[in-house]
GROMACS .gro file of C-alpha atoms in nm:
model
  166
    1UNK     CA    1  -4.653   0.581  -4.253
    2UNK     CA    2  -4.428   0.574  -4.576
    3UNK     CA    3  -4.420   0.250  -4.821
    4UNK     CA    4  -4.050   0.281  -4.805
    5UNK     CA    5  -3.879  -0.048  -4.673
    6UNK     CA    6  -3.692  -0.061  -4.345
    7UNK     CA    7  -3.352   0.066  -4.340
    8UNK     CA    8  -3.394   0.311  -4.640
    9UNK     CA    9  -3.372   0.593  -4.387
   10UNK     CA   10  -3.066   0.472  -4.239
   11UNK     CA   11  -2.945   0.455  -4.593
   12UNK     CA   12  -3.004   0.797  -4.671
   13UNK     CA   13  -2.878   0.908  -4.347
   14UNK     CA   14  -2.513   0.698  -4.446
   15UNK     CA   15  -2.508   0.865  -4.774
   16UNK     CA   16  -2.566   1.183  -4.627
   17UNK     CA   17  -2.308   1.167  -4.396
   18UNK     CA   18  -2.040   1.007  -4.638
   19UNK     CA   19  -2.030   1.392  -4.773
   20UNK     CA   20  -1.816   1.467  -4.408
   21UNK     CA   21  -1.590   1.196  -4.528
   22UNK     CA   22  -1.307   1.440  -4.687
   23UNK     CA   23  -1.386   1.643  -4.359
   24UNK     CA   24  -1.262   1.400  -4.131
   25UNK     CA   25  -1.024   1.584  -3.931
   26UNK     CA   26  -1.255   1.910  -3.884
   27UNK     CA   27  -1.533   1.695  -3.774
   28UNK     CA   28  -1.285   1.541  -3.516
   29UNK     CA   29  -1.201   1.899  -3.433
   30UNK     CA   30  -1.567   2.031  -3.421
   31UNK     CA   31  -1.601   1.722  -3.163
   32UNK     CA   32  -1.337   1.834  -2.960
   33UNK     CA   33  -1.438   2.178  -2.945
   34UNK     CA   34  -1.817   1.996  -2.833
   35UNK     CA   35  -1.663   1.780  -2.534
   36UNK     CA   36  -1.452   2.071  -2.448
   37UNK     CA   37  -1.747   2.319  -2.441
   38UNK     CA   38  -1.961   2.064  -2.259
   39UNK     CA   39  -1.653   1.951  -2.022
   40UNK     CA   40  -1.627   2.314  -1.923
   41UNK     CA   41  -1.938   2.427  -1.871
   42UNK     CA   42  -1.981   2.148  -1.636
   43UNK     CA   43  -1.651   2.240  -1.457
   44UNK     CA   44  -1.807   2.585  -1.404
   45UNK     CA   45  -2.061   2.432  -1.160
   46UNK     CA   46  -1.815   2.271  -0.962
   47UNK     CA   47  -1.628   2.624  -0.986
   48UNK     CA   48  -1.905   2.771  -0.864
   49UNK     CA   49  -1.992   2.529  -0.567
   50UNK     CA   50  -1.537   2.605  -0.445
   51UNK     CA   51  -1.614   2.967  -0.444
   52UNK     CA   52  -1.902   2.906  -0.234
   53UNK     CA   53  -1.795   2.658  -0.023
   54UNK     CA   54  -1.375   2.696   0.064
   55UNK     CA   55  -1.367   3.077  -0.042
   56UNK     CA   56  -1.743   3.223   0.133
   57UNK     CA   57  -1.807   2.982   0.415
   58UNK     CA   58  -1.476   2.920   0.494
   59UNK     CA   59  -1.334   3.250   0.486
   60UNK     CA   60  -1.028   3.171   0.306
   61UNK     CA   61  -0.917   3.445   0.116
   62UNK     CA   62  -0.672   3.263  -0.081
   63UNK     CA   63  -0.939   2.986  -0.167
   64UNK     CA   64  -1.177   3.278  -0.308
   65UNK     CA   65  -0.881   3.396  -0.487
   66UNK     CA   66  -0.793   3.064  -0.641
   67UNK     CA   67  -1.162   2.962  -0.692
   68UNK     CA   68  -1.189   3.290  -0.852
   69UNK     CA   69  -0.911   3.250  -1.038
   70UNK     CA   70  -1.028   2.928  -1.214
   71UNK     CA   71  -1.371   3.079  -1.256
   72UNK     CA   72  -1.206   3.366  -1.516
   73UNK     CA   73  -0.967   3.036  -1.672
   74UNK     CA   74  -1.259   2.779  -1.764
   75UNK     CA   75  -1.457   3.138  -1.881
   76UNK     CA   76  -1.220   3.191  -2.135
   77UNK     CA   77  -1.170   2.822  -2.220
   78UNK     CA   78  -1.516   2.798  -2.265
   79UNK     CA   79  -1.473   3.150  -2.512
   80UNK     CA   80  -1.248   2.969  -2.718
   81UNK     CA   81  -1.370   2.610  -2.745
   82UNK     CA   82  -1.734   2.775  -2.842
   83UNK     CA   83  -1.620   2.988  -3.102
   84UNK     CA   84  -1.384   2.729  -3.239
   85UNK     CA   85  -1.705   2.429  -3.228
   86UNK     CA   86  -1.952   2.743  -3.387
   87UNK     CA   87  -1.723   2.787  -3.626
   88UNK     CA   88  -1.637   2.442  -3.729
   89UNK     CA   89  -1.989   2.327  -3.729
   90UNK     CA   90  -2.078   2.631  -3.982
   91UNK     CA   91  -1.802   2.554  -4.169
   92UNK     CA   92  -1.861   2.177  -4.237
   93UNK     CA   93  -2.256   2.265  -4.322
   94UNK     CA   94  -2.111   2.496  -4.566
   95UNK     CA   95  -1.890   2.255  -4.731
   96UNK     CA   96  -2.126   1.942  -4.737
   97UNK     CA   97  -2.420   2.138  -4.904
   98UNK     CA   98  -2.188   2.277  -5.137
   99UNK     CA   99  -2.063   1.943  -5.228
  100UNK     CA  100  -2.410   1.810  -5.234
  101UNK     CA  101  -2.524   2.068  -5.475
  102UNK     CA  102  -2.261   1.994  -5.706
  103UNK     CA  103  -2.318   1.566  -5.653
  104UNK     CA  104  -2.666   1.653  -5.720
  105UNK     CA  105  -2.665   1.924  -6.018
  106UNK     CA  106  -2.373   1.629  -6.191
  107UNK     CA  107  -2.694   1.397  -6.160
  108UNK     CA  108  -2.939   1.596  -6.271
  109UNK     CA  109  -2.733   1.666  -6.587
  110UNK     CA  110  -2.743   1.304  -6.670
  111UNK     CA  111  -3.116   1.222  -6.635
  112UNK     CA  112  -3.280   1.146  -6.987
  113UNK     CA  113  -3.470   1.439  -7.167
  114UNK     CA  114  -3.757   1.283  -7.123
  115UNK     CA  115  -3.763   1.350  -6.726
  116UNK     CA  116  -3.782   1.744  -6.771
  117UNK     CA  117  -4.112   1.690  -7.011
  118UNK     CA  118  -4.295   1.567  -6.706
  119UNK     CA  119  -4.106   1.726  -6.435
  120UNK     CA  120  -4.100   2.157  -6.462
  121UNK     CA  121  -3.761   2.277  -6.438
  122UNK     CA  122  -3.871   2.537  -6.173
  123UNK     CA  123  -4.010   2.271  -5.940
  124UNK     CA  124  -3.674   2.081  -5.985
  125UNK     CA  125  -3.459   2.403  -5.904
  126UNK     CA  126  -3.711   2.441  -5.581
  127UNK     CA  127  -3.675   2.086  -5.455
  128UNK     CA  128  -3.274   2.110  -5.495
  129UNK     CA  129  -3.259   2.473  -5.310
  130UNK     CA  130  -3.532   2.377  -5.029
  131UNK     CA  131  -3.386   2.015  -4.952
  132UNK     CA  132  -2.976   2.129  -4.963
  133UNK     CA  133  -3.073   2.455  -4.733
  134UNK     CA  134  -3.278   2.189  -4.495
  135UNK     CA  135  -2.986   1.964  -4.477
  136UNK     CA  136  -2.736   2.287  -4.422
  137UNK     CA  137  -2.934   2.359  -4.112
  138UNK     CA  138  -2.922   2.013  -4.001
  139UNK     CA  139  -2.538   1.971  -4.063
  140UNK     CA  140  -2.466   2.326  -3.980
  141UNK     CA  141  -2.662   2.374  -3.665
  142UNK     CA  142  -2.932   2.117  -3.503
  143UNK     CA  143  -2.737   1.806  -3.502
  144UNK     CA  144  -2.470   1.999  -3.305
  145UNK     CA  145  -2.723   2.126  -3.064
  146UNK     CA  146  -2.866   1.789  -3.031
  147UNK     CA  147  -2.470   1.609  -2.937
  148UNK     CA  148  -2.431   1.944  -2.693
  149UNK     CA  149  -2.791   1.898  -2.547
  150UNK     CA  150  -2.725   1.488  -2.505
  151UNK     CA  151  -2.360   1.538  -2.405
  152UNK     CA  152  -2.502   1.816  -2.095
  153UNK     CA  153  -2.750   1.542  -2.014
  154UNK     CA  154  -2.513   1.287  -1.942
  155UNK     CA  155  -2.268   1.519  -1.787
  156UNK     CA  156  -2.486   1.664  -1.529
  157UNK     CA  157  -2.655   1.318  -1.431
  158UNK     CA  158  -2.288   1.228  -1.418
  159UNK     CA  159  -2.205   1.576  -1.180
  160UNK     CA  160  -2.503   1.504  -0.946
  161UNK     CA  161  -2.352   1.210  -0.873
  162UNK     CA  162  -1.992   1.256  -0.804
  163UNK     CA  163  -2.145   1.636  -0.606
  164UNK     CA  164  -2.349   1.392  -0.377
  165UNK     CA  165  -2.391   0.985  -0.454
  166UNK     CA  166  -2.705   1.010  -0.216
   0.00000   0.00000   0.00000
């Protein structure tokens, strides 16, 4: 348990993520590219369970076709909306580190003298490299595996229930 008061974290979190402010329209992208990604890869079960069920069972070779067919389309949807969310994601963890580092090294520049007679300099220059990479993983990587992992929750509860309601 920490002796900070409630809320603090939230505050930090807010401040945090006021560095994607001048990133607004990437981050809408990067969502888009997320719901499309998700959307799709969805889709391909429902893809998959057509080809099976109007193009195998059924015999219909211009339902395997067209199954088929849609297969190979939401493949290369999914191709494009994965490398575009990848590379958006990276991108903005790039940028928001970078523009914490500089927020940070401007503040660090102002502290009093005083500060670096207690504090090394080398212990300072380790805190600002280990906590800006940290945060670069989080931005750049694990919250957008969290929002895919949530979003393909939801999703598939969703998909079980409009496959079968029973």
């Amino acid at each position: 348990m920490t002796d900070r008061p409630k809320g603090t974290d939230l505050r930090i979190l807010r401040r945090v993520l006021s560095f994607l402010k001048p990133y607004r329209m990437r981050v809408t992208l990067a969502l888009v590219a997320l719901l499309t990604t998700t959307g799709t890869t969805l889709a391909l079960g429902q893809g998959l369970r057509l080809l099976v069920d109007r193009g195998f069972a059924a015999g219909d070779t211009e339902a395997l076709n067209l199954a088929l067919l849609g297969l190979v389309i939401l493949s290369v949807i999914l191709s494009a909306a994965t490398f575009a969310r990848f590379y958006l994601v990276s991108w903005l963890g790039e940028r928001v580190v970078a523009d914490l580092r500089v927020a940070v090294f401007s503040r660090v520049l102002t502290l009093n003298p005083g500060f670096f007679e207690l504090t090394k300099t080398g212990e300072v220059l380790s805190r600002l490299t280990t906590d800006t990479t940290l945060l670069q993983t989080i931005v750049g990587s694990s919250a957008s595996m969290a929002l895919r992992n949530a979003l393909g929750l939801i999703g598939g509860v969703i998909m079980l229930f409009v496959t079968n309601p029973k």
